[in-house]
mmCIF file of C-alpha atoms in Angstrom:
data_model
loop_
_atom_site.group_PDB
_atom_site.id
_atom_site.type_symbol
_atom_site.label_atom_id
_atom_site.label_comp_id
_atom_site.label_asym_id
_atom_site.label_seq_id
_atom_site.Cartn_x
_atom_site.Cartn_y
_atom_site.Cartn_z
ATOM 1 C CA UNK A 1 120.294 77.187 111.119
ATOM 2 C CA UNK A 2 119.389 77.922 107.521
ATOM 3 C CA UNK A 3 118.659 81.407 106.545
ATOM 4 C CA UNK A 4 119.383 84.425 104.318
ATOM 5 C CA UNK A 5 121.933 87.084 105.237
ATOM 6 C CA UNK A 6 122.154 90.566 103.958
ATOM 7 C CA UNK A 7 124.993 92.907 104.550
ATOM 8 C CA UNK A 8 125.550 95.656 105.493
ATOM 9 C CA UNK A 9 122.592 96.612 107.539
ATOM 10 C CA UNK A 10 123.227 100.246 106.800
ATOM 11 C CA UNK A 11 125.057 101.763 103.848
ATOM 12 C CA UNK A 12 125.832 105.301 102.786
ATOM 13 C CA UNK A 13 126.604 106.206 99.225
ATOM 14 C CA UNK A 14 128.083 109.388 97.841
ATOM 15 C CA UNK A 15 126.815 110.900 94.623
ATOM 16 C CA UNK A 16 128.256 109.121 91.593
ATOM 17 C CA UNK A 17 129.510 106.095 93.531
ATOM 18 C CA UNK A 18 128.634 102.422 92.921
ATOM 19 C CA UNK A 19 127.862 100.301 95.933
ATOM 20 C CA UNK A 20 127.185 96.586 96.251
ATOM 21 C CA UNK A 21 124.761 94.911 98.605
ATOM 22 C CA UNK A 22 125.478 91.381 99.649
ATOM 23 C CA UNK A 23 122.808 88.575 99.837
ATOM 24 C CA UNK A 24 123.792 85.029 100.828
ATOM 25 C CA UNK A 25 121.502 82.025 101.579
ATOM 26 C CA UNK A 26 122.059 78.569 102.857
ATOM 27 C CA UNK A 27 118.520 77.209 102.323
ATOM 28 C CA UNK A 28 119.400 75.490 98.959
ATOM 29 C CA UNK A 29 116.771 77.687 97.327
ATOM 30 C CA UNK A 30 116.882 77.937 93.566
ATOM 31 C CA UNK A 31 115.265 81.415 93.130
ATOM 32 C CA UNK A 32 116.535 84.716 94.587
ATOM 33 C CA UNK A 33 115.027 88.207 94.299
ATOM 34 C CA UNK A 34 115.880 91.766 95.041
ATOM 35 C CA UNK A 35 113.118 94.125 96.109
ATOM 36 C CA UNK A 36 113.134 97.819 96.920
ATOM 37 C CA UNK A 37 110.770 99.185 99.619
ATOM 38 C CA UNK A 38 109.943 102.919 99.819
ATOM 39 C CA UNK A 39 107.534 104.425 102.426
ATOM 40 C CA UNK A 40 103.837 104.088 101.375
ATOM 41 C CA UNK A 41 104.657 101.819 98.543
ATOM 42 C CA UNK A 42 104.617 97.983 98.094
ATOM 43 C CA UNK A 43 107.737 96.136 97.534
ATOM 44 C CA UNK A 44 109.023 96.529 93.913
ATOM 45 C CA UNK A 45 110.973 93.842 92.168
ATOM 46 C CA UNK A 46 114.403 94.933 90.870
ATOM 47 C CA UNK A 47 115.942 91.645 89.605
ATOM 48 C CA UNK A 48 115.372 87.957 89.993
ATOM 49 C CA UNK A 49 117.262 84.839 89.387
ATOM 50 C CA UNK A 50 115.820 81.390 88.855
ATOM 51 C CA UNK A 51 119.048 79.516 88.453
ATOM 52 C CA UNK A 52 122.741 79.972 88.676
ATOM 53 C CA UNK A 53 124.179 82.152 85.892
ATOM 54 C CA UNK A 54 120.830 83.403 84.899
ATOM 55 C CA UNK A 55 118.876 86.422 86.009
ATOM 56 C CA UNK A 56 116.045 88.694 84.677
ATOM 57 C CA UNK A 57 115.049 92.310 85.053
ATOM 58 C CA UNK A 58 112.098 93.064 87.308
ATOM 59 C CA UNK A 59 109.934 96.140 87.176
ATOM 60 C CA UNK A 60 112.560 98.744 88.254
ATOM 61 C CA UNK A 61 115.850 97.345 86.992
ATOM 62 C CA UNK A 62 117.364 100.614 85.618
ATOM 63 C CA UNK A 63 120.457 101.754 87.493
ATOM 64 C CA UNK A 64 120.968 98.325 89.134
ATOM 65 C CA UNK A 65 122.980 95.239 88.171
ATOM 66 C CA UNK A 66 123.230 91.706 89.628
ATOM 67 C CA UNK A 67 125.143 88.548 89.276
ATOM 68 C CA UNK A 68 124.431 84.830 90.193
ATOM 69 C CA UNK A 69 127.697 82.972 90.020
ATOM 70 C CA UNK A 70 126.843 80.718 92.862
ATOM 71 C CA UNK A 71 123.491 79.266 94.057
ATOM 72 C CA UNK A 72 124.079 80.784 97.513
ATOM 73 C CA UNK A 73 124.836 84.399 96.418
ATOM 74 C CA UNK A 74 122.934 87.139 94.653
ATOM 75 C CA UNK A 75 124.729 90.515 95.075
ATOM 76 C CA UNK A 76 123.083 93.690 93.927
ATOM 77 C CA UNK A 77 125.079 96.775 92.663
ATOM 78 C CA UNK A 78 123.477 100.117 92.839
ATOM 79 C CA UNK A 79 125.195 102.136 90.106
ATOM 80 C CA UNK A 80 125.497 105.934 89.707
ATOM 81 C CA UNK A 81 122.875 105.720 87.050
ATOM 82 C CA UNK A 82 120.261 105.059 89.775
ATOM 83 C CA UNK A 83 119.075 108.584 90.487
ATOM 84 C CA UNK A 84 117.029 107.957 93.577
ATOM 85 C CA UNK A 85 118.733 105.049 95.437
ATOM 86 C CA UNK A 86 117.782 105.923 98.945
ATOM 87 C CA UNK A 87 115.497 103.020 100.087
ATOM 88 C CA UNK A 88 115.326 99.852 102.093
ATOM 89 C CA UNK A 89 116.588 96.882 100.010
ATOM 90 C CA UNK A 90 115.328 93.376 100.663
ATOM 91 C CA UNK A 91 116.719 90.127 99.281
ATOM 92 C CA UNK A 92 114.552 87.145 99.247
ATOM 93 C CA UNK A 93 114.650 83.530 98.157
ATOM 94 C CA UNK A 94 112.223 80.784 97.445
ATOM 95 C CA UNK A 95 112.289 76.979 96.777
ATOM 96 C CA UNK A 96 110.605 77.129 93.450
ATOM 97 C CA UNK A 97 110.877 79.695 90.749
ATOM 98 C CA UNK A 98 108.319 78.261 88.331
ATOM 99 C CA UNK A 99 105.254 76.188 88.959
ATOM 100 C CA UNK A 100 103.031 76.249 91.852
ATOM 101 C CA UNK A 101 101.109 73.363 93.430
ATOM 102 C CA UNK A 102 97.760 74.160 95.051
ATOM 103 C CA UNK A 103 97.992 73.845 98.724
ATOM 104 C CA UNK A 104 101.695 74.323 99.088
ATOM 105 C CA UNK A 105 103.218 77.183 100.889
ATOM 106 C CA UNK A 106 105.783 78.756 98.688
ATOM 107 C CA UNK A 107 106.372 82.102 100.236
ATOM 108 C CA UNK A 108 109.611 83.961 100.301
ATOM 109 C CA UNK A 109 112.224 83.955 102.952
ATOM 110 C CA UNK A 110 113.539 87.495 103.318
ATOM 111 C CA UNK A 111 116.906 88.790 104.507
ATOM 112 C CA UNK A 112 116.923 91.446 107.206
ATOM 113 C CA UNK A 113 117.444 94.262 104.740
ATOM 114 C CA UNK A 114 119.892 96.933 103.910
ATOM 115 C CA UNK A 115 118.999 100.612 104.333
ATOM 116 C CA UNK A 116 120.864 102.653 101.735
ATOM 117 C CA UNK A 117 121.124 106.320 102.034
ATOM 118 C CA UNK A 118 122.729 108.825 99.644
ATOM 119 C CA UNK A 119 124.846 111.465 101.369
ATOM 120 C CA UNK B 1 96.989 96.951 85.334
ATOM 121 C CA UNK B 2 97.756 94.986 88.388
ATOM 122 C CA UNK B 3 96.824 96.442 91.702
ATOM 123 C CA UNK B 4 96.535 95.467 95.335
ATOM 124 C CA UNK B 5 94.663 97.688 97.783
ATOM 125 C CA UNK B 6 94.703 97.615 101.592
ATOM 126 C CA UNK B 7 94.138 100.222 104.199
ATOM 127 C CA UNK B 8 97.034 102.321 105.145
ATOM 128 C CA UNK B 9 96.643 102.229 108.941
ATOM 129 C CA UNK B 10 94.451 100.543 111.562
ATOM 130 C CA UNK B 11 94.322 100.825 115.388
ATOM 131 C CA UNK B 12 93.058 98.155 117.707
ATOM 132 C CA UNK B 13 93.074 97.387 121.413
ATOM 133 C CA UNK B 14 95.043 94.615 123.117
ATOM 134 C CA UNK B 15 92.975 91.505 123.491
ATOM 135 C CA UNK B 16 90.550 92.414 120.622
ATOM 136 C CA UNK B 17 90.112 91.099 117.198
ATOM 137 C CA UNK B 18 91.054 93.006 114.028
ATOM 138 C CA UNK B 19 90.418 92.228 110.294
ATOM 139 C CA UNK B 20 92.728 93.622 107.730
ATOM 140 C CA UNK B 21 91.188 93.552 104.192
ATOM 141 C CA UNK B 22 92.895 93.281 100.824
ATOM 142 C CA UNK B 23 91.469 93.566 97.387
ATOM 143 C CA UNK B 24 93.374 92.679 94.229
ATOM 144 C CA UNK B 25 93.118 93.002 90.478
ATOM 145 C CA UNK B 26 95.713 90.870 88.678
ATOM 146 C CA UNK B 27 96.174 89.121 85.416
ATOM 147 C CA UNK B 28 95.435 85.545 86.606
ATOM 148 C CA UNK B 29 95.735 84.309 90.170
ATOM 149 C CA UNK B 30 98.082 81.721 91.555
ATOM 150 C CA UNK B 31 98.014 82.300 95.292
ATOM 151 C CA UNK B 32 97.782 85.092 97.906
ATOM 152 C CA UNK B 33 100.160 85.675 100.773
ATOM 153 C CA UNK B 34 100.170 87.638 103.954
ATOM 154 C CA UNK B 35 103.434 88.774 105.537
ATOM 155 C CA UNK B 36 104.108 90.598 108.777
ATOM 156 C CA UNK B 37 106.804 93.194 108.875
ATOM 157 C CA UNK B 38 107.982 95.010 111.983
ATOM 158 C CA UNK B 39 109.593 98.433 111.414
ATOM 159 C CA UNK B 40 113.056 98.166 109.902
ATOM 160 C CA UNK B 41 112.979 94.405 109.708
ATOM 161 C CA UNK B 42 112.298 91.850 107.024
ATOM 162 C CA UNK B 43 108.790 90.636 106.248
ATOM 163 C CA UNK B 44 107.997 87.172 107.652
ATOM 164 C CA UNK B 45 105.555 84.760 106.056
ATOM 165 C CA UNK B 46 102.252 84.418 107.849
ATOM 166 C CA UNK B 47 99.802 82.530 105.445
ATOM 167 C CA UNK B 48 99.019 81.383 102.020
ATOM 168 C CA UNK B 49 95.688 80.941 100.331
ATOM 169 C CA UNK B 50 95.118 79.484 96.860
ATOM 170 C CA UNK B 51 91.595 78.044 97.261
ATOM 171 C CA UNK B 52 88.508 79.938 98.563
ATOM 172 C CA UNK B 53 87.882 79.767 102.172
ATOM 173 C CA UNK B 54 89.432 80.368 105.594
ATOM 174 C CA UNK B 55 92.874 79.146 106.612
ATOM 175 C CA UNK B 56 93.447 79.131 110.364
ATOM 176 C CA UNK B 57 96.847 79.176 111.963
ATOM 177 C CA UNK B 58 96.665 79.869 115.759
ATOM 178 C CA UNK B 59 95.675 83.406 116.447
ATOM 179 C CA UNK B 60 95.915 84.314 112.690
ATOM 180 C CA UNK B 61 93.420 83.296 110.048
ATOM 181 C CA UNK B 62 93.341 84.333 106.457
ATOM 182 C CA UNK B 63 90.327 84.232 104.053
ATOM 183 C CA UNK B 64 90.198 84.286 100.296
ATOM 184 C CA UNK B 65 87.458 84.820 97.827
ATOM 185 C CA UNK B 66 88.779 84.549 94.284
ATOM 186 C CA UNK B 67 85.601 85.526 92.572
ATOM 187 C CA UNK B 68 85.604 88.779 94.508
ATOM 188 C CA UNK B 69 89.337 89.397 94.427
ATOM 189 C CA UNK B 70 89.242 89.697 98.160
ATOM 190 C CA UNK B 71 91.135 88.476 101.164
ATOM 191 C CA UNK B 72 91.329 89.346 104.804
ATOM 192 C CA UNK B 73 93.687 88.621 107.633
ATOM 193 C CA UNK B 74 92.129 88.089 110.982
ATOM 194 C CA UNK B 75 94.145 88.600 114.137
ATOM 195 C CA UNK B 76 92.612 87.424 117.394
ATOM 196 C CA UNK B 77 93.558 88.090 121.021
ATOM 197 C CA UNK B 78 95.777 90.966 119.906
ATOM 198 C CA UNK B 79 99.046 91.453 121.678
ATOM 199 C CA UNK B 80 101.201 94.518 121.715
ATOM 200 C CA UNK B 81 103.877 92.659 119.666
ATOM 201 C CA UNK B 82 101.351 92.400 116.848
ATOM 202 C CA UNK B 83 101.913 96.120 116.130
ATOM 203 C CA UNK B 84 103.498 95.909 112.684
ATOM 204 C CA UNK B 85 102.794 96.235 109.000
ATOM 205 C CA UNK B 86 100.879 93.507 107.280
ATOM 206 C CA UNK B 87 101.501 93.031 103.630
ATOM 207 C CA UNK B 88 99.110 91.386 101.168
ATOM 208 C CA UNK B 89 100.821 89.866 98.158
ATOM 209 C CA UNK B 90 99.552 88.050 95.081
ATOM 210 C CA UNK B 91 101.261 85.788 92.615
ATOM 211 C CA UNK B 92 99.373 86.520 89.398
ATOM 212 C CA UNK B 93 100.242 83.881 86.874
ATOM 213 C CA UNK B 94 100.281 80.125 86.894
ATOM 214 C CA UNK B 95 103.835 78.939 86.723
ATOM 215 C CA UNK B 96 105.057 82.375 87.284
ATOM 216 C CA UNK B 97 107.639 83.648 89.788
ATOM 217 C CA UNK B 98 106.577 87.123 90.296
ATOM 218 C CA UNK B 99 104.753 88.347 93.406
ATOM 219 C CA UNK B 100 102.985 91.691 93.629
ATOM 220 C CA UNK B 101 103.008 93.377 96.964
ATOM 221 C CA UNK B 102 100.518 95.766 98.421
ATOM 222 C CA UNK B 103 101.704 98.842 100.329
ATOM 223 C CA UNK B 104 100.998 97.253 103.568
ATOM 224 C CA UNK B 105 98.701 98.119 106.525
ATOM 225 C CA UNK B 106 100.269 99.525 109.592
ATOM 226 C CA UNK B 107 98.441 98.124 112.643
ATOM 227 C CA UNK B 108 98.886 99.869 116.033
ATOM 228 C CA UNK B 109 97.832 97.866 119.073
ATOM 229 C CA UNK B 110 97.118 99.944 122.111
ATOM 230 C CA UNK B 111 96.773 98.973 125.730
#
């Protein structure tokens, strides 16, 4: 079955440490996204990628980095520069990254999330 | 700025009907989504509206009024498993990729 897989489910980071969150999809989707979810707030976009070897900053990119070397994979690194990394991180993918035909459903498929905690 | 508002929490009774409202202010409009998210899990797609009116899908329906910047999600014949957060999300710009999410409405279904 096609889907999007995030790992690990839980991750603990020490102060000053970089950690990488994995996101893999076999849906043949072009676009992939990373969102952060904090209690009482909507999902906030960290980075997105519309095509292999290309990615763009979202609204809260500081302290994060990504790569898109393969269509299937979009890993997120939380660097030591991210001062408040404790959150629930969601990876998503979608068929289209640009353009939108009326009447089509072009929602996201989300991974199951990674809960990152600083210890 | 761009903003999506929805109630923080709602409580309803099993078997009843509940309406979750969402208002939005965005630069342009290119579709509105509703997602369901159970605690600690990924959001799952429920519905999509791009034209005014009601879209029905089983027990769930979603309504859109673009002129009012307003949508609602209607859940009928509530079941305990419907206890979850419901996220309203808007794609603001034509041809754009970005989707703006509301903070979600936590729905509690009681027996």
